mmCIF file of C-alpha atoms in Angstrom:
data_model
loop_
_atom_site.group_PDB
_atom_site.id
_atom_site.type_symbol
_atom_site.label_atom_id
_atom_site.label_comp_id
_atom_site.label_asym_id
_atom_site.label_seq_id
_atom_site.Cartn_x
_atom_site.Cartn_y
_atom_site.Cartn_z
ATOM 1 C CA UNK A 1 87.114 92.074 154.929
ATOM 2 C CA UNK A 2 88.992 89.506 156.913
ATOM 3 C CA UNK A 3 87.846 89.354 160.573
ATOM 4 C CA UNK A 4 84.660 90.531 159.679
ATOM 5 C CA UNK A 5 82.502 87.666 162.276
ATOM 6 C CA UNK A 6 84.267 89.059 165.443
ATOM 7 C CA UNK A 7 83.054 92.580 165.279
ATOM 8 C CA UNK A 8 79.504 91.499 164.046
ATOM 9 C CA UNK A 9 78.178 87.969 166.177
ATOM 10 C CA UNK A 10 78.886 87.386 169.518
ATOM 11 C CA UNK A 11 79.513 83.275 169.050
ATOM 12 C CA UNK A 12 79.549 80.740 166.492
ATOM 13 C CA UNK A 13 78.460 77.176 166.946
ATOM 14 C CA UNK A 14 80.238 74.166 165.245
ATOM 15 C CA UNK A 15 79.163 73.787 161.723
ATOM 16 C CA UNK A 16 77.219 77.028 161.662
ATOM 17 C CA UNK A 17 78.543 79.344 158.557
ATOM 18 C CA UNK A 18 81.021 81.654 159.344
ATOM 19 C CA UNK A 19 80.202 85.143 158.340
ATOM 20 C CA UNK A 20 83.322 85.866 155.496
ATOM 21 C CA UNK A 21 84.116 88.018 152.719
ATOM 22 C CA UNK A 22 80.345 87.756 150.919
ATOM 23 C CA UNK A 23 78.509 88.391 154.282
ATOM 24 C CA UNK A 24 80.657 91.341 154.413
ATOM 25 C CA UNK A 25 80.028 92.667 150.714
ATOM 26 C CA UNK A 26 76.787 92.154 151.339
ATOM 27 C CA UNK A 27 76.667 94.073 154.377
ATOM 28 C CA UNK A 28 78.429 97.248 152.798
ATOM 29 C CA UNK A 29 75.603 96.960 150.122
ATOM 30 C CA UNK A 30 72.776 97.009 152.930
ATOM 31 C CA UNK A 31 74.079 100.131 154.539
ATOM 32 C CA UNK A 32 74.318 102.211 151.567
ATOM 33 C CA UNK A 33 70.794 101.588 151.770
ATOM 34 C CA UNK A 34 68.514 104.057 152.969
ATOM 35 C CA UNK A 35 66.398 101.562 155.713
ATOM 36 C CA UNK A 36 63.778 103.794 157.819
ATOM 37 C CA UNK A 37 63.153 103.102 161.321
ATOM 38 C CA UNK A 38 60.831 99.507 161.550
ATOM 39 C CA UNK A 39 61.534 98.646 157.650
ATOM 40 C CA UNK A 40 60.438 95.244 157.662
ATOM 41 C CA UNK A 41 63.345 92.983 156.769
ATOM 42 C CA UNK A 42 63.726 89.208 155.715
ATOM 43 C CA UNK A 43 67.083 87.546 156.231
ATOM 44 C CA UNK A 44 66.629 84.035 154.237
ATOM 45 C CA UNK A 45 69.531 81.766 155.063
ATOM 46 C CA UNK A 46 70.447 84.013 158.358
ATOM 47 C CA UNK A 47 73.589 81.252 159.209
ATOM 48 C CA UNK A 48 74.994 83.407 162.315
ATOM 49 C CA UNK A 49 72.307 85.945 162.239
ATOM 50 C CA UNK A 50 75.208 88.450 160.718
ATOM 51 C CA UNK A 51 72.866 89.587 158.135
ATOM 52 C CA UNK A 52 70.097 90.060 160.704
ATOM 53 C CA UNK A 53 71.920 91.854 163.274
ATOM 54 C CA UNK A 54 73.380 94.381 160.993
ATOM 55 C CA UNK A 55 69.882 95.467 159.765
ATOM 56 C CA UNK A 56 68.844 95.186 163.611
ATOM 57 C CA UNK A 57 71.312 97.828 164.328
ATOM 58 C CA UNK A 58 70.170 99.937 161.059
ATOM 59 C CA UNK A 59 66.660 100.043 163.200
ATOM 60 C CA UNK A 60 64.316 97.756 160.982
ATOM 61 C CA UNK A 61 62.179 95.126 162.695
ATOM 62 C CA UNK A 62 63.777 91.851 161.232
ATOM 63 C CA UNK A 63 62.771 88.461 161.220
ATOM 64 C CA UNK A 64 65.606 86.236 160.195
ATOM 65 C CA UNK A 65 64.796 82.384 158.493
ATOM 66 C CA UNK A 66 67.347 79.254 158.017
ATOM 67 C CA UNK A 67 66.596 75.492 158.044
ATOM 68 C CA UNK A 68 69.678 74.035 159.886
ATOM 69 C CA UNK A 69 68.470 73.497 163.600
ATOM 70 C CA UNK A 70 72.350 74.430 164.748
ATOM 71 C CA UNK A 71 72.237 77.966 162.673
ATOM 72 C CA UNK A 72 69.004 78.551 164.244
ATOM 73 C CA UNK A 73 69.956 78.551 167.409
ATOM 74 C CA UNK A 74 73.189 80.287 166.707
ATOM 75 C CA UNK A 75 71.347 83.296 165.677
ATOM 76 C CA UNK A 76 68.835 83.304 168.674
ATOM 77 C CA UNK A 77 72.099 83.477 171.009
ATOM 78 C CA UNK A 78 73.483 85.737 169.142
ATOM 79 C CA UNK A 79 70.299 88.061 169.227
ATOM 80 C CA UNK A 80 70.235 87.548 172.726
ATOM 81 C CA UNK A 81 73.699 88.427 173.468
ATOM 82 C CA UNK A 82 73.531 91.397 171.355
ATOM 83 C CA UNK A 83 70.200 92.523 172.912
ATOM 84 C CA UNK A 84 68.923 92.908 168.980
ATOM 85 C CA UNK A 85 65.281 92.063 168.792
ATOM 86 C CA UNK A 86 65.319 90.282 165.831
ATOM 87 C CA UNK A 87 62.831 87.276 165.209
ATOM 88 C CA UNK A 88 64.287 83.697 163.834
ATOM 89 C CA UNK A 89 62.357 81.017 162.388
ATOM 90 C CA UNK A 90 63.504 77.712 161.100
ATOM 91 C CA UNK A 91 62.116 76.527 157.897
ATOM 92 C CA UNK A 92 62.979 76.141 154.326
ATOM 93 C CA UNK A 93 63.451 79.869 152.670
ATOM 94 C CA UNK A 94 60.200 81.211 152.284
ATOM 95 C CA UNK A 95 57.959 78.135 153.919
ATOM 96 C CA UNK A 96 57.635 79.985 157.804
ATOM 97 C CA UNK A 97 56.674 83.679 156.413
ATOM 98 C CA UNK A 98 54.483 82.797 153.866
ATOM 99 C CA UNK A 99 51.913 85.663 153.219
ATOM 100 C CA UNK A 100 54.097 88.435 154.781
ATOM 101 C CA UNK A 101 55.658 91.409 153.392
ATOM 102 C CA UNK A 102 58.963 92.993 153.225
ATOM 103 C CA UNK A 103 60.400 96.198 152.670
ATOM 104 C CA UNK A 104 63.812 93.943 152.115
ATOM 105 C CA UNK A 105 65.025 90.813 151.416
ATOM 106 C CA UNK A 106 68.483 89.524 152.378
ATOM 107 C CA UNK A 107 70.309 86.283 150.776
ATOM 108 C CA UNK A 108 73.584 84.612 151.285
ATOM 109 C CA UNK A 109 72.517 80.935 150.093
ATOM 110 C CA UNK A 110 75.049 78.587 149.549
ATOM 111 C CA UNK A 111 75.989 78.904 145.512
ATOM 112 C CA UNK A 112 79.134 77.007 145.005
ATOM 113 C CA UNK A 113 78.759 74.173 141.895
ATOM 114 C CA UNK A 114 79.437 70.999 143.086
ATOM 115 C CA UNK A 115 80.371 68.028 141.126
ATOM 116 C CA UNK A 116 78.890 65.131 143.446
ATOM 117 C CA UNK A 117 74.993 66.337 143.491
ATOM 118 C CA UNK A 118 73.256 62.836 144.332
ATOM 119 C CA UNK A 119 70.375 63.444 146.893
ATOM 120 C CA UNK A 120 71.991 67.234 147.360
ATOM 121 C CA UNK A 121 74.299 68.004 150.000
ATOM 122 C CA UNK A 122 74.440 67.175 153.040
ATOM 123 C CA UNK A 123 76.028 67.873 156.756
ATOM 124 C CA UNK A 124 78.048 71.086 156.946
ATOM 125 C CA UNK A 125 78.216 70.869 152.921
ATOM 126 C CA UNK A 126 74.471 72.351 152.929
ATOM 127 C CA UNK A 127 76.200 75.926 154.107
ATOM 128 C CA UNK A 128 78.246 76.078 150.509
ATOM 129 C CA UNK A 129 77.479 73.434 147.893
ATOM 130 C CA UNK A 130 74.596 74.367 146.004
ATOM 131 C CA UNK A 131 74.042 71.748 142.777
ATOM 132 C CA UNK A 132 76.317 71.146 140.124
ATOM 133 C CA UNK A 133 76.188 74.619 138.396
ATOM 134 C CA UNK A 134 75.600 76.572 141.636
ATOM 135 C CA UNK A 135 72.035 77.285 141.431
ATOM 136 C CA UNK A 136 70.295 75.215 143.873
ATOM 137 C CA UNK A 137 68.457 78.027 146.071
ATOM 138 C CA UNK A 138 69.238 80.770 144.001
ATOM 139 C CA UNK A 139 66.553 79.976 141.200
ATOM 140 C CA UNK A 140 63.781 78.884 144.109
ATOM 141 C CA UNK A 141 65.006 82.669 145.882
ATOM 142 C CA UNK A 142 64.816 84.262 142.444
ATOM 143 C CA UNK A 143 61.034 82.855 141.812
ATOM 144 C CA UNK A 144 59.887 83.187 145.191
ATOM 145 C CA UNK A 145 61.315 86.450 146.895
ATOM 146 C CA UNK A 146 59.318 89.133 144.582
ATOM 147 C CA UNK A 147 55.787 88.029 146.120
ATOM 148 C CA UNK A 148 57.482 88.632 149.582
ATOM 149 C CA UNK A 149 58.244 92.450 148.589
ATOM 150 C CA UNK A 150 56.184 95.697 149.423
ATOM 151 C CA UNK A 151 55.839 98.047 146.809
ATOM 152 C CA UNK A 152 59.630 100.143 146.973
ATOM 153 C CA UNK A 153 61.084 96.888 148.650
ATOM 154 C CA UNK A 154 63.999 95.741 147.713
ATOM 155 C CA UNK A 155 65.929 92.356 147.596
ATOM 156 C CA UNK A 156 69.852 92.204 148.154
ATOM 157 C CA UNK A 157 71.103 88.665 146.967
ATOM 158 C CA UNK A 158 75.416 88.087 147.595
ATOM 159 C CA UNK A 159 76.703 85.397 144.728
ATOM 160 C CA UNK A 160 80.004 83.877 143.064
ATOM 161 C CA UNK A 161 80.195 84.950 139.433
ATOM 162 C CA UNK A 162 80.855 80.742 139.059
ATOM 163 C CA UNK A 163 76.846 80.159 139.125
ATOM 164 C CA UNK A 164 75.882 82.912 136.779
ATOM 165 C CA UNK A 165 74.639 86.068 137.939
ATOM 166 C CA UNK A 166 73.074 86.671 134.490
ATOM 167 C CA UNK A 167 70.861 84.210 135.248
ATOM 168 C CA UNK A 168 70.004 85.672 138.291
ATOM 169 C CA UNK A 169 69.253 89.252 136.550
ATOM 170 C CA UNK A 170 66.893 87.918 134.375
ATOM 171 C CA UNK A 171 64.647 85.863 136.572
ATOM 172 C CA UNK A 172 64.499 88.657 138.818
ATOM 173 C CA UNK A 173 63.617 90.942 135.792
ATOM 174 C CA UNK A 174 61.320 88.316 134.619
ATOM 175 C CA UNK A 175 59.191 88.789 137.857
ATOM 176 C CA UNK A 176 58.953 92.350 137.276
ATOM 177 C CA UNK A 177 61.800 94.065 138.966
ATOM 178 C CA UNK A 178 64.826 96.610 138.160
ATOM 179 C CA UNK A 179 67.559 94.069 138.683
ATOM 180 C CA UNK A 180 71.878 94.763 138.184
ATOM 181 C CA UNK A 181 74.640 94.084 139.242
ATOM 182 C CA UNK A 182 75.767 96.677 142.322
ATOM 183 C CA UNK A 183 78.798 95.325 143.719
ATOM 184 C CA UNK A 184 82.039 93.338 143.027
ATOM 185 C CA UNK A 185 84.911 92.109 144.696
ATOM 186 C CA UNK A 186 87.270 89.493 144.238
ATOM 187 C CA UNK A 187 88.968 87.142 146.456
ATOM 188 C CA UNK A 188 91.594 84.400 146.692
ATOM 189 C CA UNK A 189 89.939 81.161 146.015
ATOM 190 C CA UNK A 190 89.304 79.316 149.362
ATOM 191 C CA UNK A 191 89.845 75.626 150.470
ATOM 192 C CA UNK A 192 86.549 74.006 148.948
ATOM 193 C CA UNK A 193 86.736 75.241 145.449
ATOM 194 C CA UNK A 194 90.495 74.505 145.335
ATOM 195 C CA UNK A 195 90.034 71.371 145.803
ATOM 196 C CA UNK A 196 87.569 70.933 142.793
ATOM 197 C CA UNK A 197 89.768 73.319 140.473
ATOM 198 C CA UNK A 198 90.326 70.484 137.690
ATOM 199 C CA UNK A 199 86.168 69.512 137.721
ATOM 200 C CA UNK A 200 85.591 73.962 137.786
ATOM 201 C CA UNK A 201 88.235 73.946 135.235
ATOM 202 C CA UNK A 202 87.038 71.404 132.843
ATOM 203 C CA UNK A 203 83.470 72.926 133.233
ATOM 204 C CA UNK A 204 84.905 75.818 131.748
ATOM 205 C CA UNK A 205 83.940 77.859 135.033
ATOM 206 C CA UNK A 206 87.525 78.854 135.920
ATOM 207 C CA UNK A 207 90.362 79.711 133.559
ATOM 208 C CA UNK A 208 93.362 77.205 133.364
ATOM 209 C CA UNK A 209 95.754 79.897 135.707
ATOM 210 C CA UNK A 210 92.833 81.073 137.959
ATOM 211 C CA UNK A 211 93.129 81.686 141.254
ATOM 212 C CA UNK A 212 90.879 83.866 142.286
ATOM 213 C CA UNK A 213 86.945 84.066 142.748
ATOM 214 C CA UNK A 214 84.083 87.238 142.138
ATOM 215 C CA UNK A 215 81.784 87.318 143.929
ATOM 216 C CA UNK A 216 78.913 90.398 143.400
ATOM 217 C CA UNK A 217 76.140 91.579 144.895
ATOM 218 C CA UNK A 218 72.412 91.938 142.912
ATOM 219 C CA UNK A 219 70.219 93.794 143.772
ATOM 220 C CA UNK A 220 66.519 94.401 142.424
ATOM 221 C CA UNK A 221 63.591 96.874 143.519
ATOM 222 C CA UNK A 222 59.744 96.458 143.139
ATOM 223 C CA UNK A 223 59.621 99.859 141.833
ATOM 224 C CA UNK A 224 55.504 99.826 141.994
#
């Protein structure tokens, strides 16, 4: 999945997200997808607009969301460079398409614990750390993306196994949908959560010889 950003965005601006081995999985989980011509598609969190694009290219009329002013405008370029007609809005998750509906939901929200949670993170941190066990935007995504989906529509959310997809299963089953587990792949653990393997490790999250990280798709349906 390596090299993934250069065949998918067209640039990347300094402290934007780049697209890496969960944009990817969650990628080869869209396009097994069956996504008609002008499904109506939300990318929350769009980063580099990877997410958007692809589903751009799949035909659906997307509108793609993020609250950093940098990733914003990273995503517009790339849009424009790409010729994709994909609308981008900067807000916080849901706040700018309140009252719309989606035949899909995309999420790649930052979900790495973090020991140091303070005031939350902050500066290029925002893209990764999520709250000390992970969870940060995935519960607010969890409550808040099944009002946003049409009857059939679907929501495709890419996670570590370190901030408990359970969790995420059963708050999206709580708000009605068929929620599992689709996808899983694992990878070698990458500079930021090697250099918090003793706080991971005491937490219990990570074995003592670990060196690798899961990460898995969900995905749940409005079946009605």
């Amino acid at each position: 999945m390596r090299g993934y950003s250069r065949s998918v965005i067209a640039l990347l601006i300094p402290g934007v997200y780049a697209p890496q081995d969960d944009t990817a999985l969650l990628v080869e989980a869209l396009r097994e997808e069956v996504v008609p011509p002008g499904a109506r598609v939300l990318d929350v969190g769009t980063g580099s607009g990877a997410l958007a694009l692809t589903a751009a290219r799949m035909g659906a009329e997307v509108t793609a969301v993020d609250v950093s002013r940098r990733a914003v405008w990273t995503a517009r370029l790339n849009a424009w460079l790409t010729r994709l007609p994909v609308r981008i809005r900067r807000g916080d998750l849901f706040t700018p398409v309140r009252g719309r509906t989606y035949d899909m939901i995309l999420a790649n929200p930052p979900y790495v614990p973090a020991p140091h949670t303070g005031d939350g993170p902050r500066g290029r941190s925002r893209a990764w750390d999520a709250g000390h066990d992970g969870r940060l935007l995935l519960d607010r995504i969890c409550r808040g993306a099944p009002a946003l989906l049409a009857p059939g529509g679907v929501v495709l959310i890419v996670q570590s196994a370190l901030s408990d997809p359970d969790r995420t299963v059963d708050l999206l089953r709580g708000a009605g949908l068929k929620a599992a587990v689709v996808r899983r792949h694992w990878i070698a653990l990458g500079p930021v959560l090697r250099s918090r393997l003793d706080w991971l490790r005491r937490r219990g999250l990570l074995a003592p010889h670990e060196t690798r990280e899961e990460l898995v798709v969900i995905r749940a349906e409005r079946t009605c």
